Coordinates of C-alpha atoms in Angstrom, one line a residue:
M1 CA 5.0 -22.4 -44.3
A2 CA 4.4 -20.1 -41.2
D3 CA 1.7 -19.9 -38.8
A4 CA 2.5 -16.4 -38.0
D5 CA 4.9 -14.0 -38.3
Y6 CA 5.5 -14.4 -34.8
V7 CA 4.9 -17.3 -31.9
I8 CA 4.8 -16.3 -28.5
V9 CA 4.8 -18.6 -25.7
G10 CA 2.7 -17.7 -22.2
A11 CA -0.5 -16.0 -22.3
G12 CA 0.3 -14.0 -19.3
S13 CA 1.5 -10.3 -18.2
A14 CA 4.1 -10.3 -20.3
G15 CA 3.5 -12.1 -23.4
C16 CA -0.4 -10.6 -23.8
A17 CA 1.1 -7.3 -24.0
L18 CA 3.9 -8.1 -27.0
A19 CA 0.9 -9.8 -28.9
Y20 CA -1.4 -6.7 -28.9
R21 CA 1.0 -4.7 -29.9
L22 CA 2.7 -6.7 -32.4
V23 CA -0.9 -7.4 -33.7
K24 CA -1.6 -3.8 -33.5
A25 CA 1.4 -2.8 -35.9
G26 CA 0.0 -5.6 -38.7
H27 CA 1.6 -8.3 -37.9
T28 CA 0.0 -11.9 -36.5
V29 CA 1.2 -14.0 -33.9
A30 CA 0.5 -17.2 -33.0
L31 CA 0.5 -17.3 -28.7
I32 CA 0.4 -20.6 -27.1
E33 CA -1.1 -21.4 -23.8
F34 CA -1.4 -24.0 -21.5
G35 CA -3.9 -23.0 -19.8
G36 CA -7.4 -22.7 -20.5
T37 CA -10.3 -20.2 -19.8
D38 CA -10.2 -17.3 -17.4
Y39 CA -13.8 -16.8 -17.4
G40 CA -16.0 -17.2 -14.0
P41 CA -16.3 -15.8 -10.8
F42 CA -13.2 -17.1 -8.8
I43 CA -10.8 -15.3 -11.5
Q44 CA -13.0 -12.3 -12.1
M45 CA -14.0 -11.3 -8.9
P46 CA -11.2 -9.4 -6.7
G47 CA -12.4 -10.6 -3.2
A48 CA -12.3 -14.2 -4.4
L49 CA -7.9 -13.7 -4.6
S50 CA -6.8 -16.6 -2.6
Y51 CA -9.0 -19.1 -4.8
P52 CA -7.6 -19.7 -8.3
M53 CA -3.9 -19.6 -7.2
N54 CA -4.6 -22.7 -4.9
M55 CA -6.1 -24.5 -7.6
S56 CA -5.0 -27.0 -10.0
R57 CA -7.4 -26.1 -12.7
Y58 CA -5.4 -23.0 -12.7
D59 CA -2.1 -22.9 -11.1
W60 CA 1.1 -24.7 -12.3
G61 CA 1.6 -25.9 -9.0
F62 CA 5.5 -25.6 -8.7
S63 CA 6.6 -26.4 -5.3
S64 CA 10.8 -25.3 -4.5
Q65 CA 13.2 -27.7 -3.0
P66 CA 13.7 -27.9 1.3
E67 CA 15.2 -24.7 1.5
E68 CA 18.0 -24.9 3.8
H69 CA 17.8 -22.0 5.7
L70 CA 13.8 -22.0 6.4
G71 CA 13.9 -25.1 7.9
G72 CA 13.9 -27.5 5.4
R73 CA 10.9 -26.8 3.8
R74 CA 8.9 -26.2 0.5
L75 CA 7.8 -23.2 -0.4
A76 CA 4.7 -23.0 -3.0
T77 CA 5.8 -21.4 -5.8
P78 CA 2.4 -20.5 -7.8
R79 CA 2.6 -19.8 -12.2
G80 CA -0.4 -18.9 -13.7
K81 CA -1.5 -21.8 -16.1
V82 CA -4.4 -20.0 -17.3
L83 CA -5.1 -17.1 -19.8
G84 CA -3.8 -14.0 -18.5
G85 CA -1.1 -16.0 -16.7
S86 CA 0.2 -14.8 -13.5
S87 CA -2.2 -12.0 -14.0
S88 CA -5.4 -13.9 -13.5
I89 CA -4.3 -15.4 -10.1
N90 CA -2.3 -12.8 -8.4
G91 CA -3.4 -10.3 -5.6
M92 CA -3.9 -7.5 -8.4
V93 CA -1.4 -5.1 -6.2
F94 CA 0.4 -2.3 -9.4
V95 CA 3.5 -1.1 -8.4
R96 CA 5.8 0.0 -11.1
G97 CA 9.0 -0.7 -8.7
H98 CA 11.2 2.7 -7.9
R99 CA 13.3 4.5 -10.5
K100 CA 17.2 3.4 -9.1
D101 CA 15.4 -0.5 -9.8
F102 CA 15.9 0.2 -13.5
D103 CA 18.9 2.8 -12.8
H104 CA 20.6 -0.6 -11.3
W105 CA 19.0 -2.8 -14.6
A106 CA 20.8 -0.3 -16.9
E107 CA 24.5 -0.3 -15.1
A108 CA 24.2 -3.7 -14.8
G109 CA 24.7 -3.9 -18.6
A110 CA 20.6 -3.4 -19.4
S111 CA 21.8 -0.2 -21.9
G112 CA 18.2 1.2 -22.4
W113 CA 16.3 0.2 -19.7
D114 CA 17.1 3.0 -17.1
Y115 CA 14.3 4.9 -15.6
A116 CA 13.7 7.6 -18.0
H117 CA 13.6 5.0 -20.7
V118 CA 11.0 2.5 -19.1
L119 CA 8.9 5.3 -17.7
P120 CA 7.4 6.2 -21.2
Y121 CA 6.3 2.5 -21.4
F122 CA 4.7 2.8 -18.0
K123 CA 2.9 5.9 -19.6
R124 CA 1.5 3.9 -22.8
M125 CA 0.4 0.8 -20.5
E126 CA -2.5 2.4 -18.4
T127 CA -4.8 4.0 -17.5
W128 CA -4.7 5.7 -14.4
H129 CA -8.1 6.7 -12.3
G130 CA -6.3 7.7 -9.1
G131 CA -5.3 10.3 -7.4
N132 CA -6.8 14.7 -7.5
G133 CA -6.0 15.5 -10.5
P134 CA -3.7 14.3 -14.2
S135 CA 0.4 13.5 -13.3
D136 CA 2.9 14.1 -15.6
Y137 CA 4.1 9.9 -14.6
R138 CA 0.7 8.6 -15.5
G139 CA -0.7 7.2 -18.5
T140 CA -4.3 8.0 -19.9
D141 CA -5.3 6.4 -22.4
G142 CA -3.4 2.5 -21.9
P143 CA -5.3 -0.6 -22.0
L144 CA -4.3 -1.6 -18.3
H145 CA -6.9 0.2 -15.6
V146 CA -5.0 0.9 -12.0
T147 CA -7.4 2.2 -9.9
R148 CA -7.4 2.8 -6.3
G149 CA -9.8 1.1 -3.4
P150 CA -12.3 2.9 -1.5
R151 CA -11.2 2.6 1.5
K152 CA -13.9 2.9 3.8
N153 CA -12.4 0.2 6.5
P154 CA -11.1 2.8 9.1
L155 CA -8.4 0.6 9.3
F156 CA -7.2 1.4 6.3
N157 CA -6.3 5.1 7.0
A158 CA -5.3 4.3 10.0
F159 CA -2.5 2.4 8.7
I160 CA -1.4 5.2 6.9
E161 CA -1.6 7.8 9.6
A162 CA 0.5 5.4 12.0
G163 CA 3.0 5.1 9.4
Q164 CA 2.8 9.1 9.5
Q165 CA 3.0 8.9 13.1
A166 CA 6.1 6.9 13.0
G167 CA 7.9 9.5 10.8
Y168 CA 7.6 8.0 7.6
P169 CA 6.1 10.5 4.8
L170 CA 3.1 10.4 3.6
T171 CA 2.6 9.1 -0.9
A172 CA 0.3 10.6 -2.9
D173 CA 0.9 8.4 -5.5
Y174 CA 3.9 5.6 -4.9
N175 CA 3.9 4.8 -8.7
G176 CA 4.0 8.1 -9.8
Q177 CA 7.4 11.0 -8.0
S178 CA 8.0 9.8 -4.6
Q179 CA 7.4 5.6 -3.7
E180 CA 9.1 6.4 -0.4
G181 CA 6.2 6.5 2.5
F182 CA 2.7 5.6 3.5
G183 CA -0.3 5.6 0.6
P184 CA -3.0 4.3 -0.8
M185 CA -2.0 1.3 -2.6
E186 CA -3.2 0.7 -6.8
A187 CA -4.8 -2.4 -8.0
T188 CA -5.6 -3.6 -11.5
I189 CA -9.2 -3.7 -11.3
W190 CA -11.6 -1.9 -13.2
K191 CA -15.3 -1.3 -12.5
G192 CA -15.3 -4.2 -9.9
R193 CA -13.7 -7.0 -12.3
R194 CA -9.7 -8.3 -12.0
W195 CA -8.2 -6.7 -15.0
S196 CA -5.8 -8.9 -16.3
A197 CA -3.4 -8.9 -19.2
A198 CA -6.2 -10.9 -20.4
N199 CA -8.6 -8.4 -19.9
A200 CA -7.1 -5.4 -20.6
Y201 CA -4.2 -7.0 -23.8
L202 CA -6.0 -10.0 -25.3
R203 CA -9.2 -9.7 -25.9
P204 CA -8.7 -6.6 -28.1
A205 CA -5.6 -8.5 -29.9
M206 CA -8.2 -11.3 -30.5
R207 CA -10.7 -9.1 -32.3
S208 CA -8.2 -8.3 -34.9
G209 CA -8.4 -11.0 -36.3
R210 CA -4.1 -11.7 -36.4
L211 CA -4.1 -13.7 -33.2
K212 CA -4.2 -17.1 -33.2
V213 CA -5.2 -18.5 -29.1
I214 CA -2.9 -22.5 -29.6
S215 CA -4.0 -24.1 -26.4
G216 CA -0.8 -26.7 -26.5
F217 CA 1.7 -27.9 -24.0
A218 CA 5.5 -26.0 -25.8
R219 CA 8.3 -28.8 -25.6
R220 CA 10.9 -26.9 -26.7
V221 CA 12.1 -24.2 -29.5
V222 CA 12.7 -25.8 -32.8
F223 CA 16.1 -23.9 -34.5
Q224 CA 17.2 -24.8 -37.7
D225 CA 21.3 -24.2 -37.9
D226 CA 21.2 -21.2 -35.1
R227 CA 18.1 -20.3 -36.1
A228 CA 14.3 -20.2 -34.2
I229 CA 12.2 -21.0 -36.7
G230 CA 9.5 -22.7 -34.5
V231 CA 7.9 -24.2 -30.8
E232 CA 7.5 -27.6 -30.4
I233 CA 4.0 -28.2 -28.7
A234 CA 2.0 -31.2 -27.6
R235 CA -1.9 -31.0 -28.1
R236 CA -5.0 -33.4 -28.8
R237 CA -2.3 -36.1 -28.4
R238 CA -0.1 -35.9 -30.9
I239 CA 3.4 -33.3 -31.2
E240 CA 3.7 -31.0 -33.4
V241 CA 5.6 -27.3 -34.6
I242 CA 3.8 -23.7 -34.3
R243 CA 6.4 -22.2 -37.2
A244 CA 7.5 -18.4 -37.2
G245 CA 8.2 -16.2 -40.0
R246 CA 9.9 -14.5 -38.3
E247 CA 10.9 -14.5 -34.3
V248 CA 9.9 -16.8 -31.3
I249 CA 9.2 -15.0 -28.4
L250 CA 9.5 -17.3 -24.7
S251 CA 6.9 -15.3 -22.6
A252 CA 6.4 -18.0 -19.8
S253 CA 7.7 -16.9 -16.8
S254 CA 10.7 -16.9 -15.0
I255 CA 10.3 -20.4 -14.6
N256 CA 9.3 -21.9 -17.2
T257 CA 11.5 -19.6 -19.7
P258 CA 14.8 -20.9 -17.9
K259 CA 13.1 -24.5 -18.8
L260 CA 12.6 -24.2 -22.1
L261 CA 15.9 -22.9 -23.0
M262 CA 17.7 -25.6 -21.6
L263 CA 15.8 -28.3 -23.1
S264 CA 16.0 -26.2 -26.1
G265 CA 19.8 -26.4 -26.1
V266 CA 20.6 -23.2 -24.6
G267 CA 21.7 -22.6 -20.9
P268 CA 24.9 -24.8 -18.6
A269 CA 27.2 -27.0 -21.1
D270 CA 27.4 -29.6 -18.2
H271 CA 23.9 -29.6 -16.6
L272 CA 22.5 -29.9 -20.6
R273 CA 25.1 -32.9 -20.9
L274 CA 24.1 -34.4 -17.7
H275 CA 20.1 -34.8 -19.0
G276 CA 21.3 -35.7 -22.7
I277 CA 20.5 -32.4 -24.3
E278 CA 22.3 -31.5 -27.4
L279 CA 24.1 -28.4 -26.7
R280 CA 22.9 -25.2 -28.5
A281 CA 24.8 -22.5 -26.7
D282 CA 26.6 -22.3 -23.8
R283 CA 24.8 -19.9 -21.8
P284 CA 25.5 -20.2 -17.5
G285 CA 23.0 -17.6 -16.3
V286 CA 20.2 -19.6 -18.3
G287 CA 18.3 -20.4 -14.4
A288 CA 20.9 -19.2 -12.0
N289 CA 20.4 -15.3 -10.8
L290 CA 17.0 -16.7 -9.4
Q291 CA 15.0 -13.8 -6.9
D292 CA 12.2 -13.2 -4.8
H293 CA 10.4 -11.5 -2.2
L294 CA 10.0 -13.2 1.1
E295 CA 7.4 -11.4 3.7
V296 CA 5.9 -12.7 7.3
Y297 CA 2.4 -11.1 8.2
M298 CA 2.6 -9.4 11.5
Q299 CA -0.8 -10.2 13.1
Y300 CA -3.1 -7.5 15.4
R301 CA -6.0 -8.9 17.2
A302 CA -8.7 -5.8 17.4
T303 CA -10.5 -4.7 19.6
Q304 CA -13.7 -3.1 17.3
P305 CA -15.3 -5.2 15.0
V306 CA -14.3 -3.5 12.2
T307 CA -12.5 -6.5 10.6
L308 CA -13.4 -8.8 7.7
F309 CA -13.9 -11.3 10.0
S310 CA -17.7 -11.2 9.7
K311 CA -17.8 -12.3 6.9
F312 CA -14.9 -15.2 6.7
N313 CA -18.0 -17.8 7.0
Y314 CA -19.7 -19.1 4.7
R315 CA -22.8 -17.0 4.9
G316 CA -21.0 -13.9 4.7
K317 CA -18.8 -15.3 1.8
A318 CA -22.3 -15.9 0.4
Q319 CA -23.3 -12.2 0.9
V320 CA -20.2 -11.1 -0.2
G321 CA -20.8 -13.2 -4.2
L322 CA -23.9 -12.8 -4.6
Q323 CA -23.8 -8.9 -4.4
W324 CA -20.7 -9.0 -6.9
L325 CA -21.5 -11.4 -9.0
L326 CA -25.4 -9.0 -8.9
R327 CA -23.8 -5.9 -9.5
H328 CA -19.7 -6.7 -9.7
T329 CA -20.0 -4.5 -5.8
G330 CA -19.0 -4.5 -2.1
L331 CA -16.4 -6.6 -1.0
G332 CA -15.9 -8.8 -3.6
A333 CA -15.3 -5.1 -6.4
S334 CA -11.6 -4.9 -3.9
N335 CA -8.4 -7.0 -3.4
Q336 CA -8.8 -6.1 0.0
F337 CA -5.0 -4.6 -0.2
E338 CA -5.6 -0.4 -0.2
S339 CA -3.0 1.3 1.8
C340 CA 0.2 0.3 1.9
G341 CA 3.8 1.9 2.7
F342 CA 7.8 1.3 1.1
I343 CA 10.3 2.5 3.8
R344 CA 13.7 2.6 4.7
S345 CA 15.2 -0.7 6.6
S346 CA 17.9 1.9 7.9
D347 CA 19.7 5.3 7.2
A348 CA 22.5 3.2 5.0
A349 CA 19.7 2.4 2.6
D350 CA 19.9 4.8 -0.5
Y351 CA 15.7 3.9 -1.3
P352 CA 12.9 1.8 0.1
D353 CA 14.0 -1.4 0.7
I354 CA 10.8 -3.0 3.1
Q355 CA 7.5 -3.3 1.4
Y356 CA 3.7 -3.3 3.8
H357 CA 0.9 -4.8 2.3
F358 CA -2.4 -4.0 4.9
L359 CA -5.0 -6.1 5.0
P360 CA -8.3 -5.5 7.4
L361 CA -8.3 -9.2 8.3
A362 CA -5.6 -11.7 10.1
V363 CA -5.7 -14.4 8.1
R364 CA -3.1 -16.7 5.8
Y365 CA -2.5 -15.6 2.3
D366 CA -4.1 -18.8 1.5
G367 CA -7.4 -18.1 2.5
K368 CA -7.3 -21.2 4.4
A369 CA -6.9 -19.9 8.0
A370 CA -8.3 -17.1 10.0
A371 CA -7.5 -15.6 13.5
E372 CA -10.2 -15.9 16.1
G373 CA -11.8 -13.7 15.8
H374 CA -10.8 -9.6 14.5
G375 CA -7.5 -8.9 13.9
F376 CA -5.2 -7.2 10.7
Q377 CA -2.1 -7.6 9.4
A378 CA 0.9 -6.0 7.3
H379 CA 2.3 -8.3 5.5
V380 CA 6.3 -7.1 5.5
G381 CA 9.5 -8.1 3.6
P382 CA 12.7 -6.7 2.5
M383 CA 12.4 -5.8 -1.3
R384 CA 16.8 -6.3 -2.3
S385 CA 17.7 -10.2 -0.9
K386 CA 21.5 -10.8 -2.3
S387 CA 20.5 -14.6 -1.9
R388 CA 20.4 -16.4 -5.5
G389 CA 18.8 -19.3 -6.2
T390 CA 18.8 -21.2 -9.5
V391 CA 15.8 -23.2 -11.7
R392 CA 17.0 -26.4 -13.1
L393 CA 16.4 -29.5 -15.3
A394 CA 15.3 -32.7 -13.2
S395 CA 15.3 -34.3 -16.2
G396 CA 15.2 -33.6 -20.2
D397 CA 11.3 -35.0 -20.3
P398 CA 9.8 -31.9 -20.7
L399 CA 6.7 -33.2 -18.8
V400 CA 8.8 -33.2 -15.8
P401 CA 8.7 -29.8 -13.3
P402 CA 12.0 -28.6 -12.9
E403 CA 13.8 -27.8 -9.6
I404 CA 13.8 -25.1 -8.2
R405 CA 16.0 -23.8 -5.6
F406 CA 15.6 -20.1 -3.9
N407 CA 18.6 -20.5 -1.2
Y408 CA 16.3 -18.0 0.4
M409 CA 18.3 -16.2 3.8
S410 CA 21.3 -17.4 2.7
H411 CA 22.7 -14.3 2.3
P412 CA 23.7 -13.0 6.6
D413 CA 22.3 -9.2 5.4
D414 CA 18.7 -11.1 5.2
W415 CA 18.6 -11.6 8.7
A416 CA 19.1 -8.2 9.7
E417 CA 17.3 -6.9 6.9
F418 CA 14.3 -8.8 8.0
R419 CA 14.8 -8.1 11.7
A420 CA 14.3 -4.3 10.9
C421 CA 10.9 -5.7 9.3
V422 CA 9.6 -7.2 12.7
R423 CA 11.5 -4.2 14.8
L424 CA 9.9 -1.0 12.3
T425 CA 6.4 -2.9 11.9
R426 CA 5.8 -3.0 15.6
Q427 CA 6.9 0.6 15.7
I428 CA 4.3 1.4 13.2
F429 CA 1.3 -0.8 14.5
A430 CA 2.5 1.2 18.2
Q431 CA 1.6 4.5 17.3
P432 CA -1.6 6.3 18.8
A433 CA -3.7 6.1 15.6
F434 CA -4.5 2.0 16.1
D435 CA -5.4 3.1 19.6
P436 CA -8.9 2.1 19.0
Y437 CA -8.1 -1.2 17.4
R438 CA -5.0 -2.7 18.7
G439 CA -5.6 -5.6 20.8
D440 CA -2.7 -8.2 21.4
E441 CA -0.4 -9.6 19.0
I442 CA -1.1 -12.5 17.8
Q443 CA 2.1 -12.8 15.5
P444 CA 4.9 -13.5 16.2
G445 CA 3.6 -12.7 19.8
A446 CA 5.2 -10.6 21.5
R447 CA 7.6 -12.6 23.6
V448 CA 9.0 -13.1 20.5
Q449 CA 11.6 -9.9 20.9
T450 CA 15.6 -11.1 20.3
D451 CA 17.5 -11.9 17.3
A452 CA 17.2 -16.0 17.9
E453 CA 13.5 -15.3 18.8
I454 CA 12.8 -13.2 15.6
D455 CA 15.3 -15.4 13.2
D456 CA 13.2 -18.5 14.8
F457 CA 10.1 -16.7 14.1
I458 CA 11.5 -16.1 10.2
R459 CA 12.4 -19.8 9.5
Q460 CA 9.4 -21.0 10.7
H461 CA 6.6 -18.9 8.4
A462 CA 8.0 -16.3 6.1
E463 CA 6.7 -17.2 3.3
S464 CA 6.9 -16.3 -0.8
A465 CA 5.3 -12.9 -1.9
Y466 CA 5.1 -15.1 -5.3
H467 CA 7.9 -12.7 -7.4
P468 CA 10.0 -14.6 -8.7
C469 CA 12.5 -13.4 -11.9
G470 CA 16.1 -13.0 -13.2
T471 CA 16.9 -16.6 -14.4
A472 CA 17.3 -15.1 -18.2
R473 CA 19.1 -12.6 -16.9
M474 CA 19.2 -8.9 -19.3
G475 CA 22.9 -7.8 -19.9
A476 CA 25.7 -6.9 -22.3
A477 CA 25.8 -8.6 -25.1
D478 CA 29.7 -10.1 -24.2
D479 CA 28.7 -10.5 -20.6
P480 CA 29.2 -14.6 -20.5
D481 CA 26.1 -14.8 -17.5
A482 CA 24.1 -12.3 -19.2
V483 CA 21.4 -15.1 -21.1
V484 CA 19.5 -12.0 -23.2
D485 CA 20.9 -8.6 -24.8
P486 CA 19.4 -5.5 -24.4
E487 CA 17.3 -6.2 -26.9
L488 CA 15.9 -9.1 -25.5
R489 CA 17.6 -11.4 -27.6
V490 CA 19.2 -14.9 -26.4
I491 CA 22.6 -14.8 -26.7
G492 CA 24.4 -17.4 -29.0
V493 CA 21.3 -17.4 -31.1
Q494 CA 18.9 -16.0 -33.6
G495 CA 15.5 -15.3 -34.2
L496 CA 14.7 -15.9 -30.6
R497 CA 13.8 -13.6 -27.7
V498 CA 12.5 -13.5 -24.2
A499 CA 10.0 -11.4 -22.9
D500 CA 9.0 -11.9 -19.0
S501 CA 10.3 -11.3 -15.1
S502 CA 13.2 -13.7 -16.1
I503 CA 15.0 -10.9 -18.1
F504 CA 15.5 -8.8 -14.9
P505 CA 18.7 -8.2 -13.6
R506 CA 17.9 -7.5 -9.9
V507 CA 14.3 -7.8 -8.6
T508 CA 12.1 -4.3 -8.4
N509 CA 10.9 -2.9 -5.4
G510 CA 7.2 -4.3 -4.7
N511 CA 4.7 -6.4 -6.8
L512 CA 6.4 -7.8 -10.4
N513 CA 3.0 -7.6 -12.3
G514 CA 3.6 -3.8 -13.7
P515 CA 7.1 -4.5 -14.9
S516 CA 6.8 -7.7 -16.1
I517 CA 3.7 -6.3 -18.6
M518 CA 6.0 -3.2 -19.4
T519 CA 8.8 -5.5 -20.4
G520 CA 6.3 -7.0 -23.2
E521 CA 5.3 -3.3 -24.5
K522 CA 8.9 -2.4 -24.3
A523 CA 9.4 -6.1 -26.1
A524 CA 7.4 -5.3 -28.9
D525 CA 9.1 -2.1 -29.5
H526 CA 12.7 -3.8 -29.7
I527 CA 10.9 -6.7 -32.2
L528 CA 9.5 -3.9 -34.4
G529 CA 12.5 -1.8 -35.2
Q530 CA 10.3 1.0 -35.8
G531 CA 11.8 3.2 -32.6
M532 CA 11.7 3.5 -28.9
L533 CA 9.3 5.8 -26.9
P534 CA 11.7 8.7 -26.3
P535 CA 13.1 9.2 -22.7
S536 CA 11.6 10.9 -20.2
N537 CA 13.6 13.6 -17.8
L538 CA 10.7 13.5 -15.2

């Protein structure tokens, strides 16, 4: 007997959206999630964003294998292990991606995933609170609230003004008609709280009575002949199977989804044999095509005490936290990424390939070290690296973490693009808008000028922006390297789909939470088979 019509693995960005739409259509859903509750200030307070991704309670704790082109460093690869998944531990930045990202997906074989077809799902999923009025590009009644910070700190507007002074356009809405340029950044924050997929989708779905959230560790997909009929999980010290009446959907992240596929016999045949796993479908693309965004932090001392450094101490943090706990207002109600930019590295780029997050504090992303004194920084990195990596099994034991190899900076073009990031950022910070605030360059430092010196800085200091994707690539059903077809059905088996950032043929411009939620939204209509939203000609 089935436990539910649909069994979903992973209560993350896509999984929560998918569950919401399926139960709204009248179906029953069993949603398997290994992580626990997302209640508590470390997750719900936007200003505390550096904490949850560094807590084993909320993070799977993955890291890459030693990266050959980054001096053998192992880079952290946080993934949410909590209700809401990575939307509960991320930086809350909301970026849809560029139109040409999705048109490229369609050209790569993901028919029906071009911009015209995904825009209606981006609109359906959001309630937009930005801008000076309604926009044909934006949604008005979706579950996901998208807001803008108040930009009270003068440095936020200085960054936008400096971008214009450097010759770049102003964009009123980078998620709307034009991504290119400098402007206000958007966030999944609502009424001073992190508006994660758990808050937006999961809790309303649970109120329907048709959703069961099952706390357990997914071990593998269970098949009958070539059809997926359920998921084997470990919970309460025993192994059991959660059975699906209709389909199983993997929404377990671009790291855990390929791992589960391989443990279930779907993946590269030679690799599965190596670990003694019975082959069900030889799909060499499982775990391949791994992509991410890398970034460096360009840091400057501030000559005026206008940065967040005055709050970067126990007393200041306590004040911020108390104000948030009492009223959900103040600095704790913002992720402090309130202005941004998308530019081209050169005239050869046909659309933006560099992204900026501006922060009015010079600090590490994990919040563990700040520059001595007031400072500010821009997180900057290329958007479309040509480097590709893999996720592979380290063992046939489901409890053993997978081996993650990004192969960062393995393509020569990556180095030229990153050098452009450093040099163009210096030009932006050199503009008159920063004259009242700009002190010495902290990182990489004014002495780092030549290609070789910049390359060495990148090798030592580049960090992941935490946007892994692509490990179960979507493509045409006859594409030997595709893992899922444009309906998100796993090729070679029945009754099994994937709906998360694993399916991305190529990484999109910007942060991936938005496109991941869109994937869950669109996946629901593919699964329900009741027709897709009509494409938009905007």
